[in-house]
Tab-separated table of C-alpha atoms in Angstrom:
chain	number	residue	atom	x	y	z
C	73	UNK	CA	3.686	-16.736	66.154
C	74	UNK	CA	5.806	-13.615	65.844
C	75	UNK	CA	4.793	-10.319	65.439
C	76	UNK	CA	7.870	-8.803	63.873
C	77	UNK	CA	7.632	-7.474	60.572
C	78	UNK	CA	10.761	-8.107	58.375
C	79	UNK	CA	11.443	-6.385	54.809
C	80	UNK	CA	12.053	-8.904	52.344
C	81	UNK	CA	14.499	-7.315	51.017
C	82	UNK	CA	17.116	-6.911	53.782
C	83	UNK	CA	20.223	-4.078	53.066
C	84	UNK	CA	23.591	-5.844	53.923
C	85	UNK	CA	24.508	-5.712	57.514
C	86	UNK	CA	27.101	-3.280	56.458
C	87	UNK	CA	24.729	-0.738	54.773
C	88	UNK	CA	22.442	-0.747	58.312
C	89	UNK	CA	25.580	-0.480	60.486
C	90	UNK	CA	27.038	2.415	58.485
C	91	UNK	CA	23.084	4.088	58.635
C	92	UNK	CA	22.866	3.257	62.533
C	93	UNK	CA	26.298	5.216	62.838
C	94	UNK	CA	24.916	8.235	60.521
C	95	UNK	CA	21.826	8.328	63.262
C	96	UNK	CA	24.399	9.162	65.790
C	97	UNK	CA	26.498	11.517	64.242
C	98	UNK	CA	25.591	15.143	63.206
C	99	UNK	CA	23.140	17.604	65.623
C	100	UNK	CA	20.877	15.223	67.184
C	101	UNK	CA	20.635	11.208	67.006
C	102	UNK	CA	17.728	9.875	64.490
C	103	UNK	CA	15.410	8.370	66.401
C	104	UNK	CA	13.224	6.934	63.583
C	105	UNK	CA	16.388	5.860	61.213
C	106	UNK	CA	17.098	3.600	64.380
C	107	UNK	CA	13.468	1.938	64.772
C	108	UNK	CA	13.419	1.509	61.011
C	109	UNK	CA	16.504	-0.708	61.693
C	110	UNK	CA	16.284	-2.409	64.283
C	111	UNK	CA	12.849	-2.819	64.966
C	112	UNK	CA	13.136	-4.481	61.358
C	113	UNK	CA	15.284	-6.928	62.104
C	114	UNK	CA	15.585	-10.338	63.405
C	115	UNK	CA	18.163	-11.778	65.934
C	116	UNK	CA	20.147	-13.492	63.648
C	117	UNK	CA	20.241	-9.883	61.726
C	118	UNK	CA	20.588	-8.007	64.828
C	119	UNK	CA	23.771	-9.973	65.655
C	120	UNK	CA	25.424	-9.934	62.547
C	121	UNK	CA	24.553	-5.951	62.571
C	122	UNK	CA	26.460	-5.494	65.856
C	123	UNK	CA	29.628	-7.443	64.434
C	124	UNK	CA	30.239	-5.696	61.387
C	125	UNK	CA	29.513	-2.342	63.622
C	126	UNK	CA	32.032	-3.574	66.210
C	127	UNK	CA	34.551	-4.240	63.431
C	128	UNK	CA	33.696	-1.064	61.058
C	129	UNK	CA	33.814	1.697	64.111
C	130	UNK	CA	35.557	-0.460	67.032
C	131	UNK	CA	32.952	-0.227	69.521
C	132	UNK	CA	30.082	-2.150	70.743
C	133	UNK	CA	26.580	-0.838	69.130
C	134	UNK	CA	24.857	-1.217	72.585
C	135	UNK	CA	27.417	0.987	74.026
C	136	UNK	CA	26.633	3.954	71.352
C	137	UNK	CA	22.674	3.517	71.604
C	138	UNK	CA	23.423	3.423	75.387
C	139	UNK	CA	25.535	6.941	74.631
C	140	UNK	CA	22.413	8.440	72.269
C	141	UNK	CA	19.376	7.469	73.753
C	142	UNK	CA	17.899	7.676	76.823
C	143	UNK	CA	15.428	6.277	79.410
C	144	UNK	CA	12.168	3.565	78.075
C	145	UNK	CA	13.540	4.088	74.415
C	146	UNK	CA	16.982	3.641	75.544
C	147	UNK	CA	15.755	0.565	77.015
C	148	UNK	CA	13.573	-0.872	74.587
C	149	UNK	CA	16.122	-0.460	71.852
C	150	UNK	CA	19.006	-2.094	73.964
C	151	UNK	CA	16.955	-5.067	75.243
C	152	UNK	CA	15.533	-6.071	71.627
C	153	UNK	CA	18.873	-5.443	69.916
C	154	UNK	CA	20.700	-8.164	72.580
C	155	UNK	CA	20.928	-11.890	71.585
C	156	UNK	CA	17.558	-13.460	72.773
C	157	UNK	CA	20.034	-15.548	75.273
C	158	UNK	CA	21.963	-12.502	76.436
C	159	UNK	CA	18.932	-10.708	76.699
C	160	UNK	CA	17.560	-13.097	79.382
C	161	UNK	CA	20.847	-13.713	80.616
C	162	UNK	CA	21.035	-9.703	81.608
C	163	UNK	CA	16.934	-9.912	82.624
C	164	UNK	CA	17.910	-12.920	85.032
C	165	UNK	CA	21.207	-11.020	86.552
C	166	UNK	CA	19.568	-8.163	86.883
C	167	UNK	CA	16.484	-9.721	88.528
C	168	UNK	CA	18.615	-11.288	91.360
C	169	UNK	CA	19.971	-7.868	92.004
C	170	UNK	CA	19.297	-5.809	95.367
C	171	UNK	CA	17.434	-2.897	93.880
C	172	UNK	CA	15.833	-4.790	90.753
C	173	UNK	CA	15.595	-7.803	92.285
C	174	UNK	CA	12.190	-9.776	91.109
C	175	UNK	CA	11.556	-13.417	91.988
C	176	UNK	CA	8.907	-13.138	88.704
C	177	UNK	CA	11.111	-12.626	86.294
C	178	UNK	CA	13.639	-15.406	86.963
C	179	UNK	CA	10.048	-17.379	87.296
C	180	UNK	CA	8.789	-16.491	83.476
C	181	UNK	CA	12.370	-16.437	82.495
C	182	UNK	CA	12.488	-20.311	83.388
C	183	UNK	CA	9.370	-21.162	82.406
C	184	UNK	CA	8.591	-20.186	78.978
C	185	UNK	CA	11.981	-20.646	77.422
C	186	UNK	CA	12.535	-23.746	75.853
C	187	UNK	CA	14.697	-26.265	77.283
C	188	UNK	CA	17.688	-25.431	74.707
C	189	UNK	CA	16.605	-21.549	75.069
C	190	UNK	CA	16.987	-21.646	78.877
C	191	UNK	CA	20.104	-24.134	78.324
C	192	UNK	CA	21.994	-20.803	76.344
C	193	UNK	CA	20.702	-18.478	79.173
C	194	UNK	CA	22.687	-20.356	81.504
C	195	UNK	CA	25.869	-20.426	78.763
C	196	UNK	CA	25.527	-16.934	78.508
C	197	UNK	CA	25.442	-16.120	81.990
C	198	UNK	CA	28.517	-17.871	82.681
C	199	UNK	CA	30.144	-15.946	79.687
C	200	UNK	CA	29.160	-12.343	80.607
C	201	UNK	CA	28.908	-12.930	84.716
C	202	UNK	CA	31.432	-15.333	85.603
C	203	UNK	CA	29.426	-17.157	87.564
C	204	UNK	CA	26.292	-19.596	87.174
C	205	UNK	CA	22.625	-18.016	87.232
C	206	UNK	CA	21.953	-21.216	89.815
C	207	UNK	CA	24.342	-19.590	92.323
C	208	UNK	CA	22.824	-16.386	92.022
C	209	UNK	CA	19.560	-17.306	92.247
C	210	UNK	CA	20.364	-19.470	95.231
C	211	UNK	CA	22.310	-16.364	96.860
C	212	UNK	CA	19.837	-14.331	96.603
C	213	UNK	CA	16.438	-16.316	97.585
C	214	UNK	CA	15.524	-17.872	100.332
C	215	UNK	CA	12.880	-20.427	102.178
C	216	UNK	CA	10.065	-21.577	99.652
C	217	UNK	CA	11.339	-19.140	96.988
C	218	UNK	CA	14.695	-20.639	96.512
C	219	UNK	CA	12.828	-24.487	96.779
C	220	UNK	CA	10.661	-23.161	93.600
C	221	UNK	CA	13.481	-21.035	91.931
C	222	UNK	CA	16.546	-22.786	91.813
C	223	UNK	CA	15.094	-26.328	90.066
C	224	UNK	CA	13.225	-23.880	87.994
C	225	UNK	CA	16.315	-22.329	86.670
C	226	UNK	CA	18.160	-25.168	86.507
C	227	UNK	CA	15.350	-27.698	84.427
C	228	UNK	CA	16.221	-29.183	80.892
C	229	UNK	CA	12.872	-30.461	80.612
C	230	UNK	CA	11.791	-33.080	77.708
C	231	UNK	CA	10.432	-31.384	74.786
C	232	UNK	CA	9.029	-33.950	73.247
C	233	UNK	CA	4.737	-34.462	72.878
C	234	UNK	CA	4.789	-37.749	74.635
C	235	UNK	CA	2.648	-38.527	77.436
C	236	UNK	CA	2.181	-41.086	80.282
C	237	UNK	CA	-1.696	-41.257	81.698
C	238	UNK	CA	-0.750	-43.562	84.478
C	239	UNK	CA	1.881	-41.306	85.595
C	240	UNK	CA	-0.594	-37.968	85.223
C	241	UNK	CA	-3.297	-39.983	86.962
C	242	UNK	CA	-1.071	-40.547	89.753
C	243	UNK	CA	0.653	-36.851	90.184
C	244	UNK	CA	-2.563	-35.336	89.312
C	245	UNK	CA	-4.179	-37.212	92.696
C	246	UNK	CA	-0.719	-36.270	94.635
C	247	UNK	CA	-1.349	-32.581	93.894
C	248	UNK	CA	-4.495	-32.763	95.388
C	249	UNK	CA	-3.263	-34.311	98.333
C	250	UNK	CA	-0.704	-31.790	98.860
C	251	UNK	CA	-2.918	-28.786	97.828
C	252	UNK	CA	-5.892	-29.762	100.138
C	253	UNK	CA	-3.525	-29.948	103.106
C	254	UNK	CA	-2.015	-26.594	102.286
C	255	UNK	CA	1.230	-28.436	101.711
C	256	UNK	CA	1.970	-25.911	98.813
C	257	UNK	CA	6.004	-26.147	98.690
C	258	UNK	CA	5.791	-29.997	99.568
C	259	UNK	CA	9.046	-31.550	97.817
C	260	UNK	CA	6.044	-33.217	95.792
C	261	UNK	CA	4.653	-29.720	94.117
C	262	UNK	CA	7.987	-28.439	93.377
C	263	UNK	CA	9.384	-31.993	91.926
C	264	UNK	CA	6.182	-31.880	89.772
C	265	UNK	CA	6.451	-28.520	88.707
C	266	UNK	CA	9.520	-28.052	88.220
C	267	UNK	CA	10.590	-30.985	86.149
C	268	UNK	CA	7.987	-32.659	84.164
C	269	UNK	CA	7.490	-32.079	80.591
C	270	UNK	CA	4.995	-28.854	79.463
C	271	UNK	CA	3.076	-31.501	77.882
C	272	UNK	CA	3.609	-33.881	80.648
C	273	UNK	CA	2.065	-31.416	82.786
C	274	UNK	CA	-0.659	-30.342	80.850
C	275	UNK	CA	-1.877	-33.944	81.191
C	276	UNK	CA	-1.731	-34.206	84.611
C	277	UNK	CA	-3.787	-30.526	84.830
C	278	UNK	CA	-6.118	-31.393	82.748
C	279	UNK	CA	-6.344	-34.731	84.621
C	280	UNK	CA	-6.639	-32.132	88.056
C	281	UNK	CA	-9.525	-30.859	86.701
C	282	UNK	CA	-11.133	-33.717	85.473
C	283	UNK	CA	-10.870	-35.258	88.116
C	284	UNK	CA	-11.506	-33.173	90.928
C	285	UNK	CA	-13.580	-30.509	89.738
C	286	UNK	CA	-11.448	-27.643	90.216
C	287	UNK	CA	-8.602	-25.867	87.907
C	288	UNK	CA	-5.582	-25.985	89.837
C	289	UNK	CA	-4.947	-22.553	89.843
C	290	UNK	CA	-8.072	-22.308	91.358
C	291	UNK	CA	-7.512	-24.274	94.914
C	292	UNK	CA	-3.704	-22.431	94.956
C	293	UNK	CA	-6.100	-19.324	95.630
C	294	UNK	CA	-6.782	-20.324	98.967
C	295	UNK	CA	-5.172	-17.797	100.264
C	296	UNK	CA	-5.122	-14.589	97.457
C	297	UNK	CA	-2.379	-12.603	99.508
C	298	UNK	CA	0.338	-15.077	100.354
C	299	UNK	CA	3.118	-14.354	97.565
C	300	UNK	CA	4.611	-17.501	96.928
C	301	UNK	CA	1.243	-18.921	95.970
C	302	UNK	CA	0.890	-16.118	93.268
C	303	UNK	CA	4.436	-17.310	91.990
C	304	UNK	CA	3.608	-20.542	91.975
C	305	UNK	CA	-0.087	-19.823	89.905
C	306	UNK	CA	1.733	-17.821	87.606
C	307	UNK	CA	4.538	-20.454	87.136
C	308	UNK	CA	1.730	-23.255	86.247
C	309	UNK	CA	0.293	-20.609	83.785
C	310	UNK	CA	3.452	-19.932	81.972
C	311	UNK	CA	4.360	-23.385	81.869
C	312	UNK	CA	0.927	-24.352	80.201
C	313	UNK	CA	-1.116	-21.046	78.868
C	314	UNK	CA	2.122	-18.541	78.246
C	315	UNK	CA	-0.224	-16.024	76.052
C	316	UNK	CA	-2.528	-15.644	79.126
C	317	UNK	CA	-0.045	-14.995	81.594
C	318	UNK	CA	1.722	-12.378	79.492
C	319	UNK	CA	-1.388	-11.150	78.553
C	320	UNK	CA	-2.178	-10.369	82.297
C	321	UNK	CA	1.283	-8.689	82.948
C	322	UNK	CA	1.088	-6.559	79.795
C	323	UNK	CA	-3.123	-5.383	81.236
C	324	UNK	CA	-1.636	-5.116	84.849
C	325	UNK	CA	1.701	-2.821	83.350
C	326	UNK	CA	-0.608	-0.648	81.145
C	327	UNK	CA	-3.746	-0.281	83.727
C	328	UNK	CA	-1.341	0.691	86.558
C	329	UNK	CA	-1.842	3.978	87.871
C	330	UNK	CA	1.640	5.057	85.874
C	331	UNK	CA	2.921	2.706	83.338
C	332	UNK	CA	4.921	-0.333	84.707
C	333	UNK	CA	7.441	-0.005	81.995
C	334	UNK	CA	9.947	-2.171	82.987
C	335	UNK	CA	7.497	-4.761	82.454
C	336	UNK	CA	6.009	-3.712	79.248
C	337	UNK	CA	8.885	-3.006	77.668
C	338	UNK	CA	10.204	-6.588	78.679
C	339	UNK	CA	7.445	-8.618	77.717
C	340	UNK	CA	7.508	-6.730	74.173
C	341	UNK	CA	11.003	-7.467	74.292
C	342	UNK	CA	10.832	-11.148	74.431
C	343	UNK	CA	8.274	-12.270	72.776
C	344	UNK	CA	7.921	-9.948	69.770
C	345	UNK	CA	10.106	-13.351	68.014
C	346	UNK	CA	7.913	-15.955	69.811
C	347	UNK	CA	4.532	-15.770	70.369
C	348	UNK	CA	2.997	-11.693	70.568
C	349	UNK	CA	0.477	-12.371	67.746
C	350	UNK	CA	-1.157	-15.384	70.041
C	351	UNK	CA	-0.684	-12.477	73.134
C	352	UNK	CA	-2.473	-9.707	71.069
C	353	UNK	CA	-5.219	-11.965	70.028
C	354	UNK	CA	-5.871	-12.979	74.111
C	355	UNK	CA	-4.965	-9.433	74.752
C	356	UNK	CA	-7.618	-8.453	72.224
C	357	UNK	CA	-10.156	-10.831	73.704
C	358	UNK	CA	-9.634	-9.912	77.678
C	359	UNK	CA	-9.885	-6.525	77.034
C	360	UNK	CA	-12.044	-5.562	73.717
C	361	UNK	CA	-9.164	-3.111	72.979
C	362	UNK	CA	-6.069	-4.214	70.537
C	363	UNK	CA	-3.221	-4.271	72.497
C	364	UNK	CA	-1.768	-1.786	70.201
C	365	UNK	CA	-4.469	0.982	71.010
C	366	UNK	CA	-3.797	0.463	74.724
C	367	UNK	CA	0.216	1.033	74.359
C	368	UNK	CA	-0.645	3.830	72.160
C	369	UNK	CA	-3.026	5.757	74.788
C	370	UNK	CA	-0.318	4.751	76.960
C	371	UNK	CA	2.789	5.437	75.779
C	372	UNK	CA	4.617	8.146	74.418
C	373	UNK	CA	6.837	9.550	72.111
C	374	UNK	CA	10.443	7.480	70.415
C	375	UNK	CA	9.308	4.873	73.112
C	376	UNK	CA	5.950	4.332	72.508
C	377	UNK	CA	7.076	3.831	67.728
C	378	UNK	CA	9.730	1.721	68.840
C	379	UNK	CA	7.073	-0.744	70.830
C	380	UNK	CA	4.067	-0.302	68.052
C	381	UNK	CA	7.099	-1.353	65.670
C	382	UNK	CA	7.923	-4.491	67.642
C	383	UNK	CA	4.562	-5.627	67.911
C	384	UNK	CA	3.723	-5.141	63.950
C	385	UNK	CA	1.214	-2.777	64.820
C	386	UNK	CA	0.375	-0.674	61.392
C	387	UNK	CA	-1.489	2.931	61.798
C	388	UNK	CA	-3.144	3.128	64.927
């Protein structure tokens, strides 16, 4: 479920374009005039609000909030006001990059878009990179990272709820095989993983555990250091339990001695239109705080209304 509160009574795209531009001109840029909008909005909205801007003022409204804001707001704004498949697009490119580069996000990118979602991601990279996000990724990952990555990226999974016992019998038992001879990237695991259903695998999981006793996750923590196994944890958890995994990056951004912003700012981001009233609830539970109380002892300022906003927090 999303979290993003809507009016009901939406002004013409016009009407918030021409108030967006009024934020910008004059001493000082409105801050709040800019959350009411576009924290108010939903993509559809959002879009058609950035081509009547482009067409009324001939410029691209990311390029004058890029101009009048600055640093977490700046980015907060910018990422939510971006197409959901631009967004991830931009998330994706920028995650394969030298400086930014982050083998998790191109991980939670892949695995809790739908198949279609993750099918315009691709589109969209081609359109604004000129190149395919499967190159990339490839490029710039190596060993058992690019085994995991690249299929990852690349899936079109089957959406549909059907499900074949036999087959989850029978993958559940190779897992095991594989896991209990430390076989982790075994052409097996990553086959598995990387292109069976999300309710194909959540048979053969549940099967796992059944079965042998043991939550998967549980025997890939054989070893709680080595990287790729965290990766590949956190892309069974994604894949299955998405609310609990985001849940643990929003605690592990927030409880970090100095806000991990990048992270909180991309998870609120993102799933604001999905599924951030099932993350606040598991937030909620985890933690016995709201998830809004923790952003708000957290963050500060234009940055820390424009998040509270996105997550339909009311008075804190």
């Amino acid at each position: 479920m999303a979290s993003l509160k809507v009016p009901a009574h939406v002004p013409a795209p016009s009407e918030d374009a021409e108030q967006l531009r009024k934020a910008f001109e004059g001493w000082g840029t409105n801050e709040q005039l800019i959350i009411d909008i576009l924290a108010h909005r939903n993509a559809a909205q959002r879009n058609l609000i950035r081509k009547t801007y482009r067409e009324a003022y001939g410029e691209d409204l990311l390029k004058s909030l890029d101009e009048e804001l600055s640093s977490d707001f700046e980015r907060a704004v910018v990422l939510f006001t971006l197409d959901p498949a631009e967004r991830d697009a931009f998330l994706a490119h920028e995650a394969t990059k030298r400086f930014t580069s982050s083998h998790w996000v191109l991980m939670e990118i892949a695995c809790t878009r739908s198949s279609h979602e993750l099918f315009n991601v691709r589109k969209a990279y081609h359109d604004l990179y000129k190149k395919s996000l499967e190159e990339d990724v490839a490029h710039h990952t190596k060993g058992d990272y690019r085994k995991l990555l690249v299929p990852l990226v690349s899936a079109f999974r089957y959406q549909g709820e059907e499900v074949n016992m036999t087959l989850a019998r029978s993958e559940a038992k190779i897992l095991r095989e594989k896991i209990s001879d430390k076989q982790y990237s075994d052409e097996e695991v990553i086959r598995i993983v990387t292109t069976r259903s999300k309710a194909q695998l959540n048979a053969t999981l549940n099967h796992y555990n059944t079965a042998f006793g043991n939550a998967i996750n549980k025997d890939l923590k054989a070893d709680p250091e080595d990287e790729f196994l965290k990766l590949l944890r956190a892309a069974i958890k994604c894949l299955t339990v998405p609310e609990k995994y985001f849940e643990k990056v929003l605690r592990q951004a927030i409880n970090k001695l100095g806000t991990d912003e990048w992270a909180l700012t991309r998870v609120v981001a993102t799933r604001v239109e999905v599924d951030m009233v099932r993350i606040k609830e598991e937030y909620q539970r985890r933690n016995s705080v709201t998830l809004e109380k923790a952003i708000a002892g957290d963050a500060s300022g234009d940055y820390e209304k424009m998040l509270l906003a996105l997550i339909g927090a009311g008075d804190v």
